[in-house]
PDB file of C-alpha atoms in Angstrom:
ATOM      1  CA  MET U  79      57.618   4.578 -10.344  1.00 49.00           C
ATOM      2  CA  LYS U  80      58.388   6.064  -7.003  1.00 53.00           C
ATOM      3  CA  PRO U  81      56.789   4.503  -3.675  1.00 56.00           C
ATOM      4  CA  ILE U  82      54.274   6.573  -2.075  1.00 54.00           C
ATOM      5  CA  LYS U  83      55.220   7.702   1.491  1.00 58.00           C
ATOM      6  CA  GLY U  84      53.872   9.828   4.246  1.00 59.00           C
ATOM      7  CA  LYS U  85      51.254  12.152   4.149  1.00 56.00           C
ATOM      8  CA  ALA U  86      50.837  10.891   0.713  1.00 59.00           C
ATOM      9  CA  CYS U  87      50.322   7.429   1.461  1.00 56.00           C
ATOM     10  CA  ARG U  88      47.399   8.106   4.299  1.00 60.00           C
ATOM     11  CA  ARG U  89      45.807  10.592   1.851  1.00 59.00           C
ATOM     12  CA  PHE U  90      45.609   7.554  -0.792  1.00 54.00           C
ATOM     13  CA  ARG U  91      44.530   5.195   1.413  1.00 60.00           C
ATOM     14  CA  LYS U  92      41.620   7.358   2.936  1.00 54.00           C
ATOM     15  CA  SER U  93      40.719   8.288  -1.017  1.00 59.00           C
ATOM     16  CA  ALA U  94      40.563   4.571  -1.482  1.00 54.00           C
ATOM     17  CA  LYS U  95      38.312   4.076   1.544  1.00 52.00           C
ATOM     18  CA  THR U  96      36.132   6.598   0.526  1.00 52.00           C
ATOM     19  CA  ARG U  97      35.545   5.100  -3.192  1.00 54.00           C
ATOM     20  CA  ARG U  98      34.613   1.832  -1.366  1.00 51.00           C
ATOM     21  CA  VAL U  99      32.354   3.266   0.787  1.00 44.00           C
ATOM     22  CA  THR U 100      30.452   5.413  -2.291  1.00 46.00           C
ATOM     23  CA  GLN U 101      30.605   2.296  -4.437  1.00 50.00           C
ATOM     24  CA  ARG U 102      28.734   0.262  -1.945  1.00 47.00           C
ATOM     25  CA  LYS U 103      25.514  -1.535  -3.571  1.00 50.00           C
ATOM     26  CA  PRO U 104      22.384   0.592  -2.433  1.00 52.00           C
ATOM     27  CA  SER U 105      19.730  -1.172  -0.353  1.00 55.00           C
ATOM     28  CA  LEU U 106      17.340  -3.428  -2.216  1.00 71.00           C
ATOM     29  CA  ALA U 107      14.188  -1.613  -0.806  1.00 79.00           C
ATOM     30  CA  PRO U 108      14.041   1.722  -2.204  1.00 87.00           C
ATOM     31  CA  VAL U 109      13.504   4.671   0.210  1.00 88.00           C
ATOM     32  CA  CYS U 110      11.884   8.226  -0.455  1.00 83.00           C
ATOM     33  CA  ARG U 111      14.739  10.762  -0.404  1.00 80.00           C
ATOM     34  CA  LEU U 112      13.178  13.282   1.362  1.00 71.00           C
ATOM     35  CA  CYS U 113      11.656  11.510   4.272  1.00 72.00           C
ATOM     36  CA  LEU U 114      13.998   8.549   4.368  1.00 78.00           C
ATOM     37  CA  GLN U 115      10.969   6.023   4.399  1.00 80.00           C
ATOM     38  CA  GLU U 116       9.763   2.884   2.439  1.00 86.00           C
ATOM     39  CA  PRO U 117       6.873   3.376   0.097  1.00 86.00           C
ATOM     40  CA  GLY U 118       3.987   2.705   2.570  1.00 85.00           C
ATOM     41  CA  ASP U 119       0.468   3.313   2.524  1.00 84.00           C
ATOM     42  CA  PRO U 120      -0.442   5.235  -0.843  1.00 84.00           C
ATOM     43  CA  GLU U 121      -3.560   6.498   0.598  1.00 83.00           C
ATOM     44  CA  LYS U 122      -1.405   8.394   3.571  1.00 77.00           C
ATOM     45  CA  LEU U 123       2.092   8.929   1.550  1.00 76.00           C
ATOM     46  CA  GLY U 124       0.833   9.202  -2.159  1.00 83.00           C
ATOM     47  CA  GLU U 125       2.019   7.155  -4.998  1.00 85.00           C
ATOM     48  CA  PHE U 126       5.569   6.072  -4.857  1.00 88.00           C
ATOM     49  CA  LEU U 127       7.462   7.935  -7.620  1.00 88.00           C
ATOM     50  CA  GLN U 128      11.006   6.193  -9.080  1.00 88.00           C
ATOM     51  CA  LYS U 129      13.429   7.772 -12.008  1.00 88.00           C
ATOM     52  CA  ASP U 130      16.562   6.279 -12.188  1.00 87.00           C
ATOM     53  CA  ASN U 131      18.021   5.978  -8.631  1.00 86.00           C
ATOM     54  CA  LEU U 132      15.684   8.702  -7.481  1.00 86.00           C
ATOM     55  CA  SER U 133      12.406   7.529  -5.257  1.00 88.00           C
ATOM     56  CA  VAL U 134      10.205   9.973  -3.452  1.00 82.00           C
ATOM     57  CA  HIS U 135       6.731   9.890  -1.934  1.00 81.00           C
ATOM     58  CA  TYR U 136       4.150  11.962  -4.116  1.00 79.00           C
ATOM     59  CA  PHE U 137       2.966  13.954  -1.267  1.00 73.00           C
ATOM     60  CA  CYS U 138       6.857  14.485  -0.065  1.00 72.00           C
ATOM     61  CA  LEU U 139       7.338  15.910  -3.494  1.00 66.00           C
ATOM     62  CA  ILE U 140       5.096  18.880  -3.400  1.00 62.00           C
ATOM     63  CA  CYS U 141       5.892  20.181   0.090  1.00 52.00           C
ATOM     64  CA  PHE U 142       5.417  23.975   0.288  1.00 43.00           C
ATOM     65  CA  VAL U 143       8.886  25.079   1.437  1.00 40.00           C
ATOM     66  CA  CYS U 144      12.096  22.584   2.137  1.00 46.00           C
ATOM     67  CA  LYS U 145      14.004  24.322   5.182  1.00 45.00           C
ATOM     68  CA  LYS U 146      16.170  21.149   6.456  1.00 49.00           C
ATOM     69  CA  LYS U 147      17.836  18.339   4.804  1.00 55.00           C
ATOM     70  CA  GLY U 148      15.298  15.285   5.333  1.00 66.00           C
ATOM     71  CA  ALA U 149      12.707  17.773   6.652  1.00 71.00           C
ATOM     72  CA  ALA U 150      10.657  18.938   3.830  1.00 73.00           C
ATOM     73  CA  ILE U 151       7.911  20.454   5.187  1.00 81.00           C
ATOM     74  CA  ASN U 152       7.493  23.352   7.779  1.00 77.00           C
ATOM     75  CA  CYS U 153       4.657  24.786   9.238  1.00 86.00           C
ATOM     76  CA  GLN U 154       3.204  27.788   7.591  1.00 87.00           C
ATOM     77  CA  LYS U 155       1.977  29.578  10.473  1.00 89.00           C
ATOM     78  CA  ASP U 156       3.913  33.187  10.959  1.00 86.00           C
ATOM     79  CA  HIS U 157       6.769  32.499  13.111  1.00 81.00           C
ATOM     80  CA  CYS U 158       6.638  29.100  13.632  1.00 79.00           C
ATOM     81  CA  VAL U 159       9.900  27.204  12.783  1.00 70.00           C
ATOM     82  CA  ARG U 160       8.830  23.555  13.502  1.00 77.00           C
ATOM     83  CA  ASN U 161       9.976  21.240  10.272  1.00 78.00           C
ATOM     84  CA  PHE U 162       8.691  17.749  10.098  1.00 84.00           C
ATOM     85  CA  HIS U 163       8.428  14.756   7.491  1.00 84.00           C
ATOM     86  CA  LEU U 164       5.195  13.994   6.158  1.00 84.00           C
ATOM     87  CA  PRO U 165       4.582  10.513   7.842  1.00 84.00           C
ATOM     88  CA  CYS U 166       5.964  12.038  11.209  1.00 86.00           C
ATOM     89  CA  GLY U 167       3.862  14.885  10.936  1.00 86.00           C
ATOM     90  CA  GLN U 168       0.917  12.538  10.127  1.00 86.00           C
ATOM     91  CA  GLU U 169       1.576  10.847  13.490  1.00 85.00           C
ATOM     92  CA  ARG U 170       1.530  13.644  15.638  1.00 85.00           C
ATOM     93  CA  GLY U 171      -1.339  15.535  14.191  1.00 88.00           C
ATOM     94  CA  CYS U 172       0.103  17.828  11.701  1.00 91.00           C
ATOM     95  CA  LEU U 173      -1.961  18.687   8.766  1.00 94.00           C
ATOM     96  CA  SER U 174      -1.041  19.248   5.037  1.00 92.00           C
ATOM     97  CA  GLN U 175      -3.314  20.667   2.495  1.00 94.00           C
ATOM     98  CA  PHE U 176      -3.470  19.261  -1.216  1.00 93.00           C
ATOM     99  CA  PHE U 177      -4.535  22.330  -3.264  1.00 92.00           C
ATOM    100  CA  GLY U 178      -3.755  25.884  -3.728  1.00 93.00           C
ATOM    101  CA  GLU U 179      -0.535  26.648  -1.998  1.00 91.00           C
ATOM    102  CA  TYR U 180      -0.059  23.353  -0.491  1.00 92.00           C
ATOM    103  CA  LYS U 181       0.484  24.486   3.054  1.00 92.00           C
ATOM    104  CA  SER U 182       1.251  22.303   5.928  1.00 91.00           C
ATOM    105  CA  PHE U 183       0.803  23.298   9.689  1.00 94.00           C
ATOM    106  CA  CYS U 184       2.017  21.401  12.852  1.00 90.00           C
ATOM    107  CA  GLU U 185      -0.528  20.128  15.427  1.00 88.00           C
ATOM    108  CA  LYS U 186      -0.837  23.500  17.150  1.00 90.00           C
ATOM    109  CA  HIS U 187      -1.517  25.518  14.147  1.00 94.00           C
ATOM    110  CA  ARG U 188      -3.605  23.299  12.029  1.00 94.00           C
ATOM    111  CA  PRO U 189      -7.056  24.196  10.929  1.00 93.00           C
ATOM    112  CA  THR U 190      -9.944  22.707  13.180  1.00 91.00           C
ATOM    113  CA  GLN U 191     -13.283  22.474  13.225  1.00 89.00           C
ATOM    114  CA  ASP U 192     -16.050  23.075  15.905  1.00 84.00           C
ATOM    115  CA  ILE U 193     -17.293  19.709  16.556  1.00 78.00           C
ATOM    116  CA  GLN U 194     -19.624  19.211  19.524  1.00 68.00           C
ATOM    117  CA  ARG U 195     -17.889  16.688  22.143  1.00 60.00           C
ATOM    118  CA  GLY U 196     -21.156  15.093  22.961  1.00 58.00           C
ATOM    119  CA  ASN U 197     -21.785  13.616  19.376  1.00 53.00           C
ATOM    120  CA  VAL U 198     -18.403  11.705  19.491  1.00 56.00           C
ATOM    121  CA  GLY U 199     -19.296   9.130  21.671  1.00 56.00           C
ATOM    122  CA  GLU U 200     -23.112   8.793  20.736  1.00 63.00           C
ATOM    123  CA  GLU U 201     -22.389   8.362  16.924  1.00 78.00           C
ATOM    124  CA  SER U 202     -20.627   6.162  14.757  1.00 87.00           C
ATOM    125  CA  CYS U 203     -18.777   6.834  11.508  1.00 90.00           C
ATOM    126  CA  VAL U 204     -21.134   6.795   8.587  1.00 89.00           C
ATOM    127  CA  LEU U 205     -18.719   5.169   6.177  1.00 92.00           C
ATOM    128  CA  CYS U 206     -17.400   2.257   8.195  1.00 92.00           C
ATOM    129  CA  CYS U 207     -20.257   1.840  11.015  1.00 91.00           C
ATOM    130  CA  GLU U 208     -17.683   1.930  13.691  1.00 90.00           C
ATOM    131  CA  ASP U 209     -17.328   4.108  16.744  1.00 88.00           C
ATOM    132  CA  LEU U 210     -15.483   7.410  16.425  1.00 86.00           C
ATOM    133  CA  SER U 211     -12.376   8.258  17.831  1.00 75.00           C
ATOM    134  CA  GLN U 212     -12.107  10.237  21.238  1.00 74.00           C
ATOM    135  CA  ALA U 213      -8.938  12.411  19.368  1.00 68.00           C
ATOM    136  CA  SER U 214     -10.674  15.018  17.647  1.00 76.00           C
ATOM    137  CA  VAL U 215      -8.207  15.080  15.018  1.00 83.00           C
ATOM    138  CA  GLU U 216      -9.062  11.825  13.739  1.00 87.00           C
ATOM    139  CA  ASN U 217     -12.721  12.571  13.087  1.00 90.00           C
ATOM    140  CA  ILE U 218     -14.102  15.064  10.449  1.00 92.00           C
ATOM    141  CA  GLN U 219     -17.355  16.789  10.592  1.00 91.00           C
ATOM    142  CA  SER U 220     -19.410  17.484   7.271  1.00 92.00           C
ATOM    143  CA  PRO U 221     -20.028  20.834   6.278  1.00 92.00           C
ATOM    144  CA  CYS U 222     -23.418  20.361   4.638  1.00 91.00           C
ATOM    145  CA  CYS U 223     -24.900  17.502   7.107  1.00 87.00           C
ATOM    146  CA  SER U 224     -23.422  18.788  10.262  1.00 78.00           C
ATOM    147  CA  GLN U 225     -24.532  16.202  12.540  1.00 80.00           C
ATOM    148  CA  THR U 226     -22.560  13.823  10.546  1.00 88.00           C
ATOM    149  CA  LEU U 227     -19.086  12.795  11.802  1.00 90.00           C
ATOM    150  CA  TYR U 228     -16.316  10.585   9.573  1.00 92.00           C
ATOM    151  CA  HIS U 229     -13.004   8.776  10.424  1.00 93.00           C
ATOM    152  CA  ARG U 230     -10.360  10.931   8.949  1.00 92.00           C
ATOM    153  CA  LYS U 231      -8.780   7.640   7.347  1.00 93.00           C
ATOM    154  CA  CYS U 232     -12.504   6.605   6.197  1.00 95.00           C
ATOM    155  CA  ILE U 233     -12.881   9.863   4.475  1.00 95.00           C
ATOM    156  CA  GLN U 234      -9.549   9.768   2.970  1.00 95.00           C
ATOM    157  CA  LYS U 235      -9.851   6.106   1.736  1.00 95.00           C
ATOM    158  CA  TYR U 236     -12.963   7.319   0.183  1.00 95.00           C
ATOM    159  CA  ALA U 237     -11.469  10.114  -1.791  1.00 94.00           C
ATOM    160  CA  HIS U 238      -8.687   7.886  -2.806  1.00 94.00           C
ATOM    161  CA  THR U 239     -11.326   5.582  -4.196  1.00 92.00           C
ATOM    162  CA  SER U 240     -13.905   7.938  -5.854  1.00 93.00           C
ATOM    163  CA  ALA U 241     -11.000  10.732  -6.817  1.00 92.00           C
ATOM    164  CA  LYS U 242     -12.243  14.329  -8.114  1.00 92.00           C
ATOM    165  CA  HIS U 243     -14.785  13.442 -10.502  1.00 90.00           C
ATOM    166  CA  PHE U 244     -17.172  11.152  -8.077  1.00 92.00           C
ATOM    167  CA  PHE U 245     -16.110  12.762  -4.721  1.00 95.00           C
ATOM    168  CA  LYS U 246     -19.448  14.016  -3.152  1.00 94.00           C
ATOM    169  CA  CYS U 247     -21.140  14.010   0.509  1.00 94.00           C
ATOM    170  CA  PRO U 248     -22.265  10.265   1.066  1.00 92.00           C
ATOM    171  CA  GLN U 249     -25.371  11.541   2.927  1.00 91.00           C
ATOM    172  CA  CYS U 250     -26.708  14.328   0.473  1.00 93.00           C
ATOM    173  CA  ASN U 251     -24.579  14.221  -2.525  1.00 93.00           C
ATOM    174  CA  ASN U 252     -22.998  17.728  -2.179  1.00 95.00           C
ATOM    175  CA  ARG U 253     -20.388  18.233  -4.458  1.00 93.00           C
ATOM    176  CA  GLU U 254     -19.303  21.777  -3.910  1.00 94.00           C
ATOM    177  CA  GLU U 255     -19.108  22.593   0.083  1.00 95.00           C
ATOM    178  CA  PHE U 256     -18.413  19.188   0.799  1.00 96.00           C
ATOM    179  CA  PRO U 257     -15.041  18.771  -1.375  1.00 95.00           C
ATOM    180  CA  GLN U 258     -13.974  22.347  -0.342  1.00 96.00           C
ATOM    181  CA  GLU U 259     -14.300  21.637   3.486  1.00 95.00           C
ATOM    182  CA  MET U 260     -12.354  18.453   3.037  1.00 96.00           C
ATOM    183  CA  LEU U 261      -9.540  19.777   1.182  1.00 96.00           C
ATOM    184  CA  ARG U 262      -9.249  22.658   3.849  1.00 96.00           C
ATOM    185  CA  MET U 263      -8.883  19.727   6.591  1.00 95.00           C
ATOM    186  CA  GLY U 264      -6.219  17.859   4.498  1.00 94.00           C
ATOM    187  CA  ILE U 265      -7.826  15.286   2.742  1.00 95.00           C
ATOM    188  CA  HIS U 266      -6.229  14.588  -0.756  1.00 95.00           C
ATOM    189  CA  ILE U 267      -8.646  14.054  -3.394  1.00 95.00           C
ATOM    190  CA  PRO U 268      -6.408  13.008  -6.614  1.00 93.00           C
ATOM    191  CA  ASP U 269      -7.439  14.468  -9.883  1.00 92.00           C
ATOM    192  CA  ARG U 270      -8.134  11.583 -11.989  1.00 90.00           C
ATOM    193  CA  ASP U 271     -10.567   8.944 -12.853  1.00 87.00           C
ATOM    194  CA  ALA U 272     -12.335   6.783 -10.111  1.00 88.00           C
ATOM    195  CA  ALA U 273     -10.428   3.583  -9.088  1.00 85.00           C
ATOM    196  CA  TRP U 274     -13.002   1.289 -10.504  1.00 84.00           C
ATOM    197  CA  GLU U 275     -12.661   3.218 -13.960  1.00 81.00           C
ATOM    198  CA  LEU U 276      -8.924   2.538 -13.972  1.00 81.00           C
ATOM    199  CA  GLU U 277      -9.117  -1.264 -13.271  1.00 79.00           C
ATOM    200  CA  PRO U 278      -7.697  -3.756 -16.466  1.00 80.00           C
ATOM    201  CA  GLY U 279     -10.666  -4.545 -18.455  1.00 74.00           C
ATOM    202  CA  ALA U 280     -13.403  -2.440 -16.350  1.00 70.00           C
ATOM    203  CA  PHE U 281     -15.378  -1.985 -19.340  1.00 75.00           C
ATOM    204  CA  SER U 282     -14.842  -4.904 -21.423  1.00 73.00           C
ATOM    205  CA  GLU U 283     -18.399  -6.084 -21.425  1.00 72.00           C
ATOM    206  CA  LEU U 284     -19.497  -2.919 -23.295  1.00 74.00           C
ATOM    207  CA  TYR U 285     -17.369  -4.172 -26.258  1.00 76.00           C
ATOM    208  CA  GLN U 286     -19.099  -7.870 -26.476  1.00 81.00           C
ATOM    209  CA  ARG U 287     -22.207  -7.713 -29.073  1.00 83.00           C
ATOM    210  CA  TYR U 288     -25.277  -9.245 -27.431  1.00 88.00           C
ATOM    211  CA  GLN U 289     -25.824 -12.960 -28.992  1.00 87.00           C
ATOM    212  CA  HIS U 290     -28.752 -14.486 -27.783  1.00 91.00           C
ATOM    213  CA  CYS U 291     -32.398 -14.937 -29.216  1.00 93.00           C
ATOM    214  CA  ASP U 292     -35.002 -13.742 -26.670  1.00 92.00           C
ATOM    215  CA  ALA U 293     -38.326 -14.529 -28.990  1.00 91.00           C
ATOM    216  CA  PRO U 294     -40.949 -16.464 -26.853  1.00 90.00           C
ATOM    217  CA  ILE U 295     -40.210 -19.337 -29.230  1.00 91.00           C
ATOM    218  CA  CYS U 296     -37.271 -19.704 -30.920  1.00 93.00           C
ATOM    219  CA  LEU U 297     -37.181 -21.598 -34.189  1.00 91.00           C
ATOM    220  CA  TYR U 298     -33.818 -22.023 -35.218  1.00 92.00           C
ATOM    221  CA  GLU U 299     -32.606 -25.862 -34.738  1.00 86.00           C
ATOM    222  CA  GLN U 300     -29.421 -25.193 -33.420  1.00 90.00           C
ATOM    223  CA  GLY U 301     -30.714 -23.125 -30.462  1.00 91.00           C
ATOM    224  CA  ARG U 302     -31.233 -19.511 -29.086  1.00 92.00           C
ATOM    225  CA  ASP U 303     -27.495 -18.990 -28.888  1.00 91.00           C
ATOM    226  CA  ASN U 304     -26.530 -19.543 -32.344  1.00 91.00           C
ATOM    227  CA  PHE U 305     -27.239 -17.444 -35.457  1.00 90.00           C
ATOM    228  CA  GLU U 306     -26.012 -16.746 -39.117  1.00 90.00           C
ATOM    229  CA  ASP U 307     -24.321 -13.437 -40.546  1.00 87.00           C
ATOM    230  CA  GLU U 308     -27.313 -13.260 -42.971  1.00 87.00           C
ATOM    231  CA  GLY U 309     -30.681 -14.395 -44.085  1.00 88.00           C
ATOM    232  CA  ARG U 310     -33.693 -15.888 -41.973  1.00 88.00           C
ATOM    233  CA  TRP U 311     -31.270 -16.761 -38.987  1.00 90.00           C
ATOM    234  CA  SER U 312     -29.454 -13.783 -38.582  1.00 90.00           C
ATOM    235  CA  LEU U 313     -29.486 -12.088 -35.111  1.00 91.00           C
ATOM    236  CA  VAL U 314     -31.192  -8.780 -34.610  1.00 91.00           C
ATOM    237  CA  LEU U 315     -30.827  -6.437 -31.616  1.00 91.00           C
ATOM    238  CA  CYS U 316     -33.494  -4.244 -30.086  1.00 91.00           C
ATOM    239  CA  ALA U 317     -32.773  -0.796 -31.705  1.00 88.00           C
ATOM    240  CA  THR U 318     -33.371   0.925 -28.513  1.00 88.00           C
ATOM    241  CA  CYS U 319     -31.480  -1.176 -25.696  1.00 87.00           C
ATOM    242  CA  GLY U 320     -29.341  -3.392 -27.529  1.00 82.00           C
ATOM    243  CA  SER U 321     -29.639  -5.832 -24.771  1.00 84.00           C
ATOM    244  CA  ARG U 322     -32.367  -8.153 -26.278  1.00 90.00           C
ATOM    245  CA  GLY U 323     -32.146 -10.156 -29.632  1.00 92.00           C
ATOM    246  CA  THR U 324     -34.201 -12.140 -32.072  1.00 93.00           C
ATOM    247  CA  HIS U 325     -33.714 -13.962 -35.135  1.00 92.00           C
ATOM    248  CA  ARG U 326     -35.617 -12.563 -38.149  1.00 90.00           C
ATOM    249  CA  ASP U 327     -37.898 -15.750 -38.582  1.00 89.00           C
ATOM    250  CA  CYS U 328     -38.439 -16.316 -34.637  1.00 91.00           C
ATOM    251  CA  SER U 329     -40.118 -12.641 -34.737  1.00 89.00           C
ATOM    252  CA  PHE U 330     -41.575 -12.790 -38.327  1.00 89.00           C
ATOM    253  CA  LEU U 331     -39.372  -9.969 -39.454  1.00 89.00           C
ATOM    254  CA  ARG U 332     -39.227  -9.015 -43.355  1.00 84.00           C
ATOM    255  CA  SER U 333     -35.850  -9.581 -44.874  1.00 80.00           C
ATOM    256  CA  ASN U 334     -35.387  -5.963 -45.432  1.00 80.00           C
ATOM    257  CA  SER U 335     -36.474  -4.965 -41.955  1.00 81.00           C
ATOM    258  CA  LYS U 336     -33.857  -2.756 -40.089  1.00 78.00           C
ATOM    259  CA  LYS U 337     -35.434  -1.902 -36.990  1.00 85.00           C
ATOM    260  CA  TRP U 338     -36.917  -3.921 -34.272  1.00 87.00           C
ATOM    261  CA  GLU U 339     -37.717  -3.246 -30.580  1.00 88.00           C
ATOM    262  CA  CYS U 340     -38.201  -5.656 -27.912  1.00 89.00           C
ATOM    263  CA  GLU U 341     -41.389  -6.031 -25.348  1.00 85.00           C
ATOM    264  CA  GLU U 342     -39.876  -3.586 -22.912  1.00 85.00           C
ATOM    265  CA  CYS U 343     -38.964  -0.749 -25.584  1.00 87.00           C
ATOM    266  CA  ALA U 344     -41.769  -0.977 -27.703  1.00 83.00           C
ATOM    267  CA  PRO U 345     -43.948   1.757 -27.558  1.00 77.00           C
ATOM    268  CA  SER U 346     -47.188   0.036 -27.685  1.00 63.00           C
ATOM    269  CA  PRO U 347     -48.167  -3.320 -26.055  1.00 52.00           C
ATOM    270  CA  GLU U 348     -49.962  -4.514 -28.901  1.00 52.00           C
ATOM    271  CA  GLY U 349     -48.401  -6.628 -31.344  1.00 48.00           C
ATOM    272  CA  SER U 350     -47.964  -5.404 -35.289  1.00 48.00           C
ATOM    273  CA  ASP U 351     -48.337  -7.844 -38.222  1.00 47.00           C
ATOM    274  CA  TYR U 352     -45.226  -9.012 -39.885  1.00 43.00           C
ATOM    275  CA  LEU U 353     -44.761 -10.860 -43.182  1.00 43.00           C
ATOM    276  CA  PRO U 354     -42.467 -13.696 -42.590  1.00 41.00           C
ATOM    277  CA  GLU U 355     -40.160 -15.149 -45.172  1.00 41.00           C
ATOM    278  CA  ASN U 356     -41.684 -18.372 -45.619  1.00 39.00           C
ATOM    279  CA  SER U 357     -45.262 -17.343 -44.878  1.00 39.00           C
ATOM    280  CA  GLY U 358     -46.583 -17.564 -48.378  1.00 39.00           C
ATOM    281  CA  GLY U 359     -47.953 -13.898 -48.154  1.00 41.00           C
ATOM    282  CA  ILE U 360     -49.868 -14.682 -44.835  1.00 38.00           C
ATOM    283  CA  PRO U 361     -49.074 -12.121 -42.286  1.00 41.00           C
ATOM    284  CA  ARG U 362     -48.911 -13.377 -38.423  1.00 41.00           C
ATOM    285  CA  ARG U 363     -48.838 -11.681 -35.389  1.00 41.00           C
ATOM    286  CA  SER U 364     -45.904 -11.612 -33.114  1.00 45.00           C
ATOM    287  CA  THR U 365     -45.433 -10.342 -29.329  1.00 44.00           C
ATOM    288  CA  PHE U 366     -42.409  -8.394 -30.827  1.00 48.00           C
ATOM    289  CA  TYR U 367     -42.774  -4.712 -32.020  1.00 47.00           C
ATOM    290  CA  SER U 368     -41.243  -3.916 -35.336  1.00 49.00           C
ATOM    291  CA  GLY U 369     -40.723   0.137 -35.945  1.00 49.00           C
ATOM    292  CA  GLY U 370     -40.089  -0.133 -39.467  1.00 47.00           C
ATOM    293  CA  SER U 371     -40.151  -2.582 -42.465  1.00 41.00           C
TER     294      SER U 371
END
């Protein structure tokens, strides 16, 4: 094999160096490939999406037009040539809309509101009860309750928590005009269930059957929290609310009685006569109502 000399040797060393650079291990902390920043706050930058070796912020991914490498957003005002990263634009007062055409605007061309300056120094944010910012871009006025002002960050946090199905005016519960104005002013309203509905085991208590005897006097020798699957000491739940229960004998229910209602759900405060299994045919009065026998 002939030795490599001259220009060929220099080209070989250069290509080997290039391979070493490209083969370096990537940084342990993933960054967004569009804005080159770390995950950060999901309320400001959106979810941090990762697939294979590609990582992006959700808000950076849905930009309207990409003009330059690394600057994924440009102002949509005619003849405006400003380009910016999403986090940088938020710090400078730029605005991105998360509906329709997903337009973005620089701080000079962004949508504005006619906020009375006198209100800013006198009122506080309805959501956090702290003083309003003197910078108008940090405050948002309600369209339905015109005298009400909020911090932008408070409204965004509220929208991120309540999401589309529960987002409404905190003052008058307006579900039409209020969300539309917040979208126009750059508030992102996720199209998903509310945050409290996505928590693990959020509704686990709904799958637990009530297991307690609420009769005025419990006759079962093993106590109110114990019962049998069948017979005199089986537990019957209220047919209306399901949140109250009784042993059959404790409310003198017949063995074939299928419906029982607690005192709160019974249609009449007066009791009814029941025939207990061990009464010898003598009817007794109960403070609980049975809707059927």
